[in-house]
Coordinates of C-alpha atoms and ligand atoms in Angstrom, one line a residue:
X3 CA 123.6 96.4 121.1
X4 CA 123.0 93.9 123.0
X5 CA 123.7 94.2 125.8
X6 CA 120.6 94.6 127.9
X7 CA 119.9 90.5 127.3
X8 CA 122.1 89.7 129.3
X9 CA 121.7 90.4 133.8
X10 CA 124.6 92.2 134.0
X11 CA 125.5 95.4 132.6
X12 CA 128.2 96.9 132.9
X13 CA 128.1 100.3 134.7
X14 CA 131.9 101.8 133.9
X15 CA 131.0 103.0 130.0
X16 CA 129.7 104.9 128.0
X17 CA 126.3 105.1 128.3
X18 CA 123.9 105.8 124.5
X19 CA 120.2 107.0 124.5
X20 CA 117.2 105.9 124.0
X21 CA 115.7 107.4 120.7
X22 CA 113.5 105.1 118.3
X23 CA 114.5 101.9 119.4
X24 CA 118.3 102.1 119.2
X25 CA 120.5 103.3 121.4
X26 CA 122.5 106.2 120.5
X27 CA 125.0 109.3 120.2
X28 CA 124.2 112.6 120.6
X29 CA 124.7 114.0 116.6
X30 CA 127.4 116.6 118.1
X31 CA 129.3 113.8 120.0
X32 CA 129.3 116.0 123.0
X33 CA 128.7 113.6 126.2
X34 CA 128.6 114.5 129.6
X35 CA 130.8 112.7 132.7
X36 CA 128.7 110.8 134.9
X37 CA 129.9 110.8 138.7
X38 CA 129.6 108.8 142.1
X39 CA 128.1 111.2 144.3
X40 CA 129.8 108.9 147.3
X41 CA 133.1 109.5 145.9
X42 CA 132.6 112.4 143.6
X43 CA 134.2 110.2 140.5
X44 CA 133.2 109.9 137.1
X45 CA 132.8 105.9 136.4
X46 CA 130.8 106.5 133.0
X47 CA 129.9 108.3 130.9
X48 CA 125.7 110.1 128.9
X49 CA 125.5 112.3 125.4
X50 CA 124.7 115.7 125.7
X51 CA 121.7 116.1 123.3
X52 CA 121.0 119.2 122.2
X53 CA 117.4 120.9 119.9
X54 CA 118.4 118.3 117.0
X55 CA 119.1 114.7 119.2
X56 CA 115.4 116.6 120.8
X57 CA 113.7 116.8 117.4
X58 CA 114.9 113.8 116.5
X59 CA 113.1 111.7 119.5
X60 CA 110.2 114.2 119.4
X61 CA 110.1 113.2 115.9
X62 CA 110.1 109.4 116.8
X63 CA 108.1 109.5 119.1
X64 CA 105.0 111.6 117.0
X65 CA 105.7 109.3 114.6
X66 CA 104.7 106.3 116.6
X67 CA 101.7 108.0 117.5
X68 CA 100.5 108.9 114.5
X69 CA 100.6 105.7 112.7
X70 CA 100.6 103.5 115.5
X71 CA 100.2 100.2 116.5
X72 CA 100.2 101.5 120.0
X73 CA 98.1 104.8 120.4
X74 CA 95.5 102.1 118.3
X75 CA 96.0 99.0 120.3
X76 CA 93.2 98.0 122.4
X77 CA 94.3 99.4 125.7
X78 CA 95.0 95.5 127.4
X79 CA 97.4 95.1 124.9
X80 CA 99.7 97.9 125.4
X81 CA 98.8 96.9 128.9
X82 CA 100.4 93.4 128.7
X83 CA 103.8 95.5 128.0
X84 CA 103.6 97.4 130.9
X85 CA 103.1 94.0 133.3
X86 CA 106.3 92.2 130.7
X87 CA 108.6 96.2 132.1
X88 CA 107.8 95.3 135.4
X89 CA 108.7 91.4 134.8
X90 CA 111.6 92.6 133.1
X91 CA 112.9 94.7 135.8
X92 CA 112.0 91.8 138.6
X93 CA 114.6 90.2 137.3
X94 CA 117.0 93.4 136.7
X95 CA 116.0 93.8 140.1
X96 CA 119.7 93.5 141.0
X97 CA 121.1 95.8 138.9
X98 CA 119.2 98.1 138.8
X99 CA 119.5 99.2 142.6
X100 CA 122.8 98.8 142.4
X101 CA 122.8 101.5 139.2
X102 CA 120.5 104.2 140.9
X103 CA 122.6 103.3 144.3
X104 CA 125.9 104.4 142.4
X105 CA 124.5 107.0 140.6
X106 CA 122.9 109.4 142.4
X107 CA 124.6 107.9 146.3
X108 CA 121.2 106.7 148.0
X109 CA 122.1 103.4 150.8
X110 CA 121.5 100.6 148.3
X111 CA 118.7 99.5 150.6
X112 CA 117.0 103.1 149.2
X113 CA 117.6 101.7 145.6
X114 CA 116.7 97.9 146.4
X115 CA 113.3 99.9 147.4
X116 CA 113.1 102.2 144.6
X117 CA 113.6 99.1 142.6
X118 CA 110.4 97.8 144.7
X119 CA 107.7 100.9 144.3
X120 CA 109.0 101.5 139.8
X121 CA 108.0 97.6 139.8
X122 CA 104.3 98.9 141.1
X123 CA 103.9 101.1 139.2
X124 CA 104.6 99.5 136.1
X125 CA 102.3 96.6 137.9
X126 CA 99.3 98.6 138.2
X127 CA 99.4 100.6 134.9
X128 CA 99.5 97.5 133.6
X129 CA 96.3 96.3 134.4
X130 CA 94.5 99.3 134.9
X131 CA 95.1 101.6 131.6
X132 CA 91.7 98.9 130.5
X133 CA 90.2 100.4 133.3
X134 CA 89.1 103.8 132.4
X135 CA 86.4 104.7 130.0
X136 CA 84.1 107.2 128.8
X137 CA 80.3 108.0 129.9
X138 CA 77.5 108.3 128.2
X139 CA 75.5 111.9 128.9
X140 CA 71.8 112.0 129.1
X141 CA 71.3 114.8 126.0
X142 CA 68.6 115.7 123.7
X143 CA 66.0 113.6 122.2
X144 CA 66.9 112.0 119.8
X145 CA 70.4 112.2 120.2
X146 CA 72.4 109.7 121.6
X147 CA 76.4 111.7 123.9
X148 CA 78.9 109.5 124.9
X149 CA 82.7 110.7 126.1
X150 CA 86.2 108.4 125.3
X151 CA 89.1 109.5 126.9
X152 CA 91.7 110.2 124.4
X153 CA 95.7 110.5 125.1
X154 CA 97.4 113.4 124.7
X155 CA 99.7 111.9 122.1
X156 CA 103.3 113.3 122.1
X157 CA 104.3 113.4 126.2
X158 CA 106.9 114.7 127.4
X159 CA 108.2 113.3 130.4
X160 CA 111.0 115.6 131.8
X161 CA 112.8 113.8 135.4
X162 CA 114.5 114.8 138.5
X163 CA 117.3 113.1 139.4
X164 CA 116.0 112.0 143.7
X165 CA 114.4 108.7 142.2
X166 CA 114.6 109.1 138.9
X167 CA 113.8 105.1 138.4
X168 CA 109.8 105.9 140.4
X169 CA 109.8 109.2 138.6
X170 CA 110.1 108.0 135.3
X171 CA 107.7 104.8 136.1
X172 CA 105.1 107.4 137.6
X173 CA 105.1 108.9 133.9
X174 CA 105.4 106.4 131.8
X175 CA 103.0 104.1 133.4
X176 CA 100.8 106.2 133.6
X177 CA 101.5 108.2 129.9
X178 CA 102.3 104.7 127.9
X179 CA 98.7 103.0 129.6
X180 CA 96.3 105.6 128.2
X181 CA 98.0 104.7 124.8
X182 CA 100.8 108.2 124.1
X183 CA 104.2 107.7 123.2
X184 CA 107.0 109.1 125.3
X185 CA 110.0 111.5 125.3
X186 CA 111.4 111.1 128.6
X187 CA 114.3 113.6 129.6
X188 CA 116.0 112.1 133.1
X189 CA 118.3 114.9 135.0
X190 CA 121.4 114.7 134.0
X191 CA 123.1 113.7 137.4
X192 CA 121.0 110.7 137.4
X193 CA 120.2 109.9 133.7
X194 CA 122.4 105.6 133.6
X195 CA 118.6 103.6 135.6
X196 CA 116.0 106.1 133.1
X197 CA 118.7 104.3 129.4
X198 CA 117.7 100.7 130.9
X199 CA 114.6 101.0 131.5
X200 CA 114.2 102.6 128.0
X201 CA 116.0 98.8 126.6
X202 CA 114.0 96.6 129.0
X203 CA 110.8 98.7 127.8
X204 CA 111.9 97.8 124.0
X205 CA 112.6 93.8 125.0
X206 CA 109.3 94.1 127.1
X207 CA 107.7 93.6 123.4
X208 CA 107.5 98.6 123.1
X209 CA 107.3 99.6 119.5
X210 CA 110.3 101.6 119.1
X211 CA 109.6 105.0 119.4
X212 CA 107.5 105.1 121.9
X213 CA 109.6 104.9 124.9
X214 CA 112.6 107.6 124.0
X215 CA 115.6 108.2 126.5
X216 CA 117.0 111.9 125.3
X217 CA 120.2 113.1 128.1
X218 CA 121.2 115.5 128.3
X219 CA 121.3 119.3 130.0
X220 CA 118.8 121.4 131.7
X221 CA 118.6 124.1 129.4
X222 CA 119.2 122.5 126.1
X223 CA 118.0 118.9 126.2
X224 CA 115.0 119.9 129.0
X225 CA 113.9 123.5 127.7
X226 CA 114.0 121.6 123.6
X227 CA 111.9 119.4 124.8
X228 CA 108.9 121.0 127.0
X229 CA 109.1 123.6 124.2
X230 CA 108.7 121.2 121.1
X231 CA 105.9 121.7 118.3
X232 CA 105.4 118.1 117.8
X233 CA 105.1 117.8 122.0
X234 CA 100.8 117.8 122.8
X235 CA 102.0 117.5 127.1
X236 CA 104.4 118.3 128.9
X237 CA 105.1 116.8 132.9
X238 CA 107.7 117.7 134.9
X239 CA 108.9 117.4 138.7
X240 CA 112.1 119.6 139.9
X241 CA 112.2 123.1 141.7
X242 CA 109.3 125.7 141.5
X243 CA 111.6 128.2 139.5
X244 CA 112.3 125.1 136.9
X245 CA 108.8 124.3 136.6
X246 CA 107.6 128.5 135.9
X247 CA 110.4 128.2 132.8
X248 CA 109.1 124.7 131.7
X249 CA 105.2 126.2 131.3
X250 CA 106.1 129.7 129.7
X251 CA 108.5 126.9 126.9
X252 CA 104.8 124.8 127.3
X253 CA 102.6 127.7 127.1
X254 CA 104.2 129.0 123.5
X255 CA 102.4 126.2 122.5
X256 CA 99.5 126.4 124.8
X257 CA 100.2 123.3 126.1
X258 CA 98.8 121.1 129.1
X259 CA 101.2 120.0 132.0
X260 CA 100.7 118.6 135.3
X261 CA 103.5 120.6 137.3
X262 CA 105.0 118.4 140.6
X263 CA 107.6 121.1 142.1
X264 CA 108.3 120.4 145.8
X265 CA 107.1 120.8 148.9
X266 CA 108.3 122.5 153.0
X267 CA 106.1 119.7 154.2
X268 CA 104.4 120.3 157.8
X269 CA 103.8 117.7 160.5
X270 CA 100.9 117.7 162.9
X271 CA 101.8 116.4 166.8
X272 CA 99.3 117.1 169.1
X273 CA 99.1 116.7 171.8
X274 CA 97.0 113.3 172.7
X275 CA 99.3 111.2 169.5
X276 CA 101.5 108.6 170.5
X277 CA 104.2 110.0 170.4
X278 CA 107.1 106.9 170.9
X279 CA 104.7 105.9 167.3
X280 CA 105.2 108.7 165.6
X281 CA 109.4 109.6 166.7
X282 CA 110.9 107.5 164.2
X283 CA 108.3 108.2 160.9
X284 CA 109.0 111.7 161.9
X285 CA 112.7 111.7 161.6
X286 CA 112.5 109.2 158.0
X287 CA 109.9 111.6 156.6
X288 CA 112.9 113.7 157.0
X289 CA 116.4 111.6 156.1
X290 CA 114.6 109.0 154.1
X291 CA 117.8 110.0 150.8
X292 CA 119.3 111.9 152.7
X293 CA 115.7 114.4 152.8
X294 CA 116.0 114.9 149.0
X295 CA 112.5 113.9 148.9
X296 CA 109.7 116.4 147.1
X297 CA 107.2 115.2 150.3
X298 CA 109.7 114.8 153.0
X299 CA 108.7 116.4 155.8
X300 CA 110.1 119.3 157.2
X301 CA 108.6 120.8 159.3
X302 CA 107.5 119.6 162.5
X303 CA 104.5 121.6 164.1
X304 CA 104.5 120.1 167.6
X305 CA 101.4 121.0 170.8
X306 CA 103.7 123.3 173.4
X307 CA 102.8 121.0 176.4
X308 CA 104.9 118.0 174.1
X309 CA 106.8 120.4 172.6
X310 CA 109.6 119.5 175.1
X311 CA 109.2 115.7 174.5
X312 CA 109.2 115.3 171.2
X313 CA 112.4 117.5 170.8
X314 CA 114.6 115.8 173.5
X315 CA 113.1 112.5 170.8
X316 CA 113.8 113.9 168.0
X317 CA 117.3 115.5 169.2
X318 CA 117.8 111.5 170.7
X319 CA 117.5 110.3 167.4
X320 CA 119.2 112.8 164.8
X321 CA 123.0 112.8 167.0
X322 CA 122.6 108.6 166.2
X323 CA 122.2 109.1 162.7
X324 CA 125.6 108.9 160.0
X325 CA 125.4 109.8 156.7
X326 CA 128.0 108.0 154.2
X327 CA 128.5 105.9 151.8
X328 CA 125.9 104.3 149.2
X329 CA 127.7 100.4 149.6
X330 CA 127.4 101.2 154.0
X331 CA 124.1 101.5 153.6
X332 CA 124.3 103.5 156.9
X333 CA 120.9 106.2 157.5
X334 CA 122.0 109.1 154.8
X335 CA 123.8 108.3 151.4
X336 CA 125.6 111.1 150.4
X337 CA 123.5 114.3 148.0
X338 CA 123.4 114.0 144.4
X339 CA 126.6 116.8 143.8
X340 CA 128.0 119.7 145.0
X341 CA 125.6 122.5 144.5
X342 CA 123.4 121.2 145.9
X343 CA 125.6 120.3 149.0
X344 CA 126.9 123.8 149.4
X345 CA 123.6 125.2 149.0
X346 CA 122.3 123.3 152.0
X347 CA 125.4 123.6 154.2
X348 CA 124.6 127.6 153.6
X349 CA 121.4 127.6 154.0
X350 CA 122.1 125.3 157.9
X351 CA 125.1 128.3 158.0
X352 CA 122.9 131.2 157.3
X353 CA 120.2 130.2 159.5
X354 CA 122.6 128.8 162.4
X355 CA 124.3 133.0 161.4
X356 CA 120.7 134.2 162.9
X357 CA 120.7 132.0 166.0
X358 CA 118.6 129.4 165.5
X359 CA 119.4 126.7 167.9
X360 CA 120.0 123.4 166.4
X361 CA 118.9 120.5 169.1
X362 CA 121.5 117.9 167.1
X363 CA 123.2 117.5 164.5
X364 CA 124.2 113.9 162.7
X365 CA 128.0 113.2 161.7
X366 CA 129.2 111.8 158.3
X367 CA 131.3 108.6 158.8
X368 CA 134.2 109.1 159.9
X369 CA 135.6 107.0 156.6
X370 CA 133.3 107.9 153.9
X371 CA 135.5 109.8 151.7
X372 CA 136.8 113.0 151.1
X373 CA 135.0 114.0 148.0
X374 CA 131.9 112.8 148.6
X375 CA 129.2 115.1 148.5
X376 CA 127.8 114.2 152.5
X377 CA 125.7 116.0 154.8
X378 CA 125.3 115.2 158.8
X379 CA 121.2 116.2 159.1
X380 CA 120.1 118.8 161.1
X381 CA 118.6 119.6 164.3
X382 CA 116.7 123.1 164.6
X383 CA 114.1 123.7 167.3
X384 CA 111.6 126.8 168.0
X385 CA 112.0 127.9 164.7
X386 CA 110.1 131.5 163.5
X387 CA 107.5 129.5 161.1
X388 CA 108.5 132.8 159.3
X389 CA 112.2 131.5 158.8
X390 CA 114.1 131.6 155.9
X391 CA 115.8 127.4 157.4
X392 CA 111.5 127.1 158.4
X393 CA 109.7 128.4 154.9
X394 CA 112.0 127.8 151.6
X395 CA 112.5 123.6 150.5
X396 CA 115.7 123.0 152.3
X397 CA 116.1 119.9 149.8
X398 CA 119.0 117.9 151.9
X399 CA 118.1 116.8 156.2
X400 CA 117.4 119.3 157.3
X401 CA 114.2 119.3 159.5
X402 CA 112.2 122.6 161.6
X403 CA 110.7 121.8 164.6
X404 CA 108.6 124.7 166.1
X405 CA 105.9 124.5 169.3
X406 CA 101.9 125.5 169.0
X407 CA 98.7 126.4 171.0
X408 CA 95.3 124.5 169.7
X409 CA 94.2 123.2 166.5
X410 CA 93.1 126.6 165.3
X411 CA 97.0 127.6 165.3
X412 CA 98.6 124.5 163.5
X413 CA 95.8 124.9 160.7
X414 CA 97.8 128.3 160.4
X415 CA 101.1 127.8 160.3
X416 CA 100.6 124.8 158.3
X417 CA 99.1 126.4 155.9
X418 CA 101.6 128.8 156.2
X419 CA 104.2 128.3 153.4
X420 CA 103.7 129.1 150.0
X421 CA 104.2 125.0 148.8
X422 CA 101.2 122.9 149.9
X423 CA 102.1 119.0 148.8
X424 CA 101.5 116.4 151.8
X425 CA 101.0 116.9 155.9
X426 CA 100.7 114.4 158.8
X427 CA 98.9 113.7 161.4
X428 CA 99.4 113.2 164.4
X429 CA 95.8 112.6 167.6
X430 CA 94.1 110.0 168.1
X431 CA 90.7 112.4 168.4
X432 CA 89.2 110.7 165.6
X433 CA 86.8 114.3 164.6
X434 CA 89.7 116.5 165.1
X435 CA 91.9 114.0 162.4
X436 CA 89.0 115.0 160.2
X437 CA 88.7 118.2 160.2
X438 CA 92.4 119.1 160.4
X439 CA 92.7 117.1 157.3
X440 CA 90.2 118.7 156.1
X441 CA 91.8 121.9 156.7
X442 CA 95.8 121.3 155.5
X443 CA 95.4 122.4 152.0
X444 CA 98.3 119.5 150.5
X445 CA 97.9 117.2 148.2
X446 CA 98.1 114.2 150.2
X447 CA 97.7 113.9 154.4
X448 CA 98.2 110.9 155.8
X449 CA 96.7 110.8 159.7
X450 CA 99.2 108.8 162.2
X451 CA 101.6 107.6 160.4
X452 CA 102.9 109.6 156.5
X453 CA 104.6 108.0 153.9
X454 CA 107.0 110.2 152.2
X455 CA 106.2 109.2 147.9
X456 CA 105.1 106.1 149.1
X457 CA 101.5 104.8 147.3
X458 CA 101.5 104.0 143.9
X459 CA 98.0 103.7 144.2
X460 CA 96.6 107.0 146.2
X461 CA 96.7 110.4 144.1
X462 CA 99.5 112.7 144.1
X463 CA 100.1 116.8 143.7
X464 CA 100.1 120.2 144.7
X465 CA 98.3 122.9 145.7
X466 CA 99.5 126.1 145.6
X467 CA 103.5 126.8 145.0
X468 CA 103.4 122.8 144.9
X469 CA 102.1 122.6 141.6
X470 CA 98.7 121.8 139.3
X471 CA 97.4 118.5 137.7
X472 CA 97.6 114.7 139.8
X473 CA 100.1 111.6 139.2
X474 CA 100.0 108.5 140.9
X475 CA 97.2 106.4 141.2
X476 CA 93.4 106.2 138.5
X477 CA 94.0 110.5 138.3
X478 CA 97.4 109.5 136.5
X479 CA 95.3 108.3 133.7
X480 CA 93.0 111.1 133.6
X481 CA 96.0 114.0 134.4
X482 CA 97.5 111.6 130.4
X483 CA 94.3 112.0 128.3
X484 CA 92.4 114.1 126.8
X485 CA 88.4 114.7 127.5
X486 CA 86.1 113.7 123.5
X487 CA 82.9 114.1 123.2
X488 CA 81.2 112.2 120.6
X489 CA 77.4 113.3 119.5
X490 CA 75.5 111.3 116.8
X491 CA 71.9 113.0 115.7
X492 CA 69.3 110.2 115.2
X493 CA 66.8 111.8 114.9
Ligands
ADP502 P1 118.3 121.0 139.9 O1 118.1 123.2 139.7 O2 118.1 120.3 141.5 O3 119.3 120.1 139.2 P2 115.7 121.1 138.6 O4 114.6 121.3 138.5 O5 116.5 122.3 138.4 O6 116.0 120.5 139.2 O7 116.0 119.6 137.8 C1 115.1 118.8 137.4 C2 114.7 118.6 136.1 O8 114.7 119.6 135.0 C3 116.5 117.9 135.1 O9 115.9 116.9 134.4 C4 117.0 119.4 134.3 O10 117.7 118.9 133.6 C5 115.6 120.2 133.9 N1 115.7 121.1 133.3 C6 116.4 121.8 134.4 N2 115.8 123.5 133.4 C7 115.0 123.1 132.6 C8 114.8 123.9 131.6 N3 115.1 125.6 131.6 N4 114.4 123.0 131.3 C9 113.9 122.5 130.7 N5 114.4 121.4 131.6 C10 114.9 121.9 132.7

């Protein structure tokens, strides 16, 4: 197609998926309209793939894995390809950021930040794959035993719509660094950046068939991919219900999975905390990406003596927050689609009808198109920790605030949901920092800070309903490979 060689690529067009190094339509010719959440208008289209398209892509990835050269290439060579991809993303950064913002409705600065994080993934994994090695194991007299880390084979990556560039990068970076080949299925609501990355991957010298992107609906393309018998390993980031469906499909073939399934992450503010430092971080942790972040800090637990102060500080900030079109670059953009907007608005309405006090609401910019999917931020106070709004993931700009008395209650409340992804602990007491960080059941704990989604070097994943397996950092390279033990008898 040649389009990937230009610096600016038209956004308003019929995009093709990338299979076996080529841009291809769906076999049926069916397509999905691409809508900008900022105004609800169609501006592009993607192929609507089904089982036959998935089969074509998985077979291409299978051949690329089995016949090489990717899986047999020295790790350092694979790393160089990923490093070139990092450089190409940097070169096309402005275009990718703009495309991501338009496709998802996120403010332009968030699109830019996502490009920077995406670059870091490919940079990190470009340099990491050749640092993973096995062990030699003391064994019986006359034997030498050693382990190798080997790729699984074909990895399926089912990608959500909230951070399409970043989440594809964390899957692809780790999977490819270890020598796997990939079939990625981005979300039907946000597939454009994945297509561009697969184009750039070819330009970076990643061989045909190694980095495939198949677009389509979850129930069609996603289901076919997670249950395909030639797929060796499945990774998924998304909602718990879909995670269950994908695990059931993968279980038919007894394949391994990594699941990152969201959260209801607590931030615990003790009375001795630096509240002025905490307030902007508490707000950002729920507002970033419109609250559509798995690791959003959606529950704030405050020690009673400072509850009113924290509530007042948050309310002041919430009342000034404004949602609007991505180009306006306001505090938050539109939500991804009308279904999500209705879901979030519905959860807010139920909580309000139940009498949960609204401490503050932000607003939607007056000139935001009526046809966009905007939701004003909402701060609920004195929330019963068992209320639905404090237990279920909203995936929108909705913060629940409630008081606690003492460390023990704080930990119990923090752990009192089905999730366990991230937590924040705010206190100056060093011993308490350690105690609470250890007792909170979360895959990441931030002390006197919070990194919703941040830190590509930092292992990330959940306990309980938030999932299993770890992504990011070196840990992901272990998830994306399997240990082989070899024993030599030279006795
Ligand atoms: P949402 O319901 O908000 O779209 P999901 O967690 O269901 O969020 O979607 C995340 C990803 O999972 C998307 O790529 C979607 O297409 C895919 N998906 C949805 N349903 C299935 C399914 N049954 N099997 C495989 N993938 C699916």
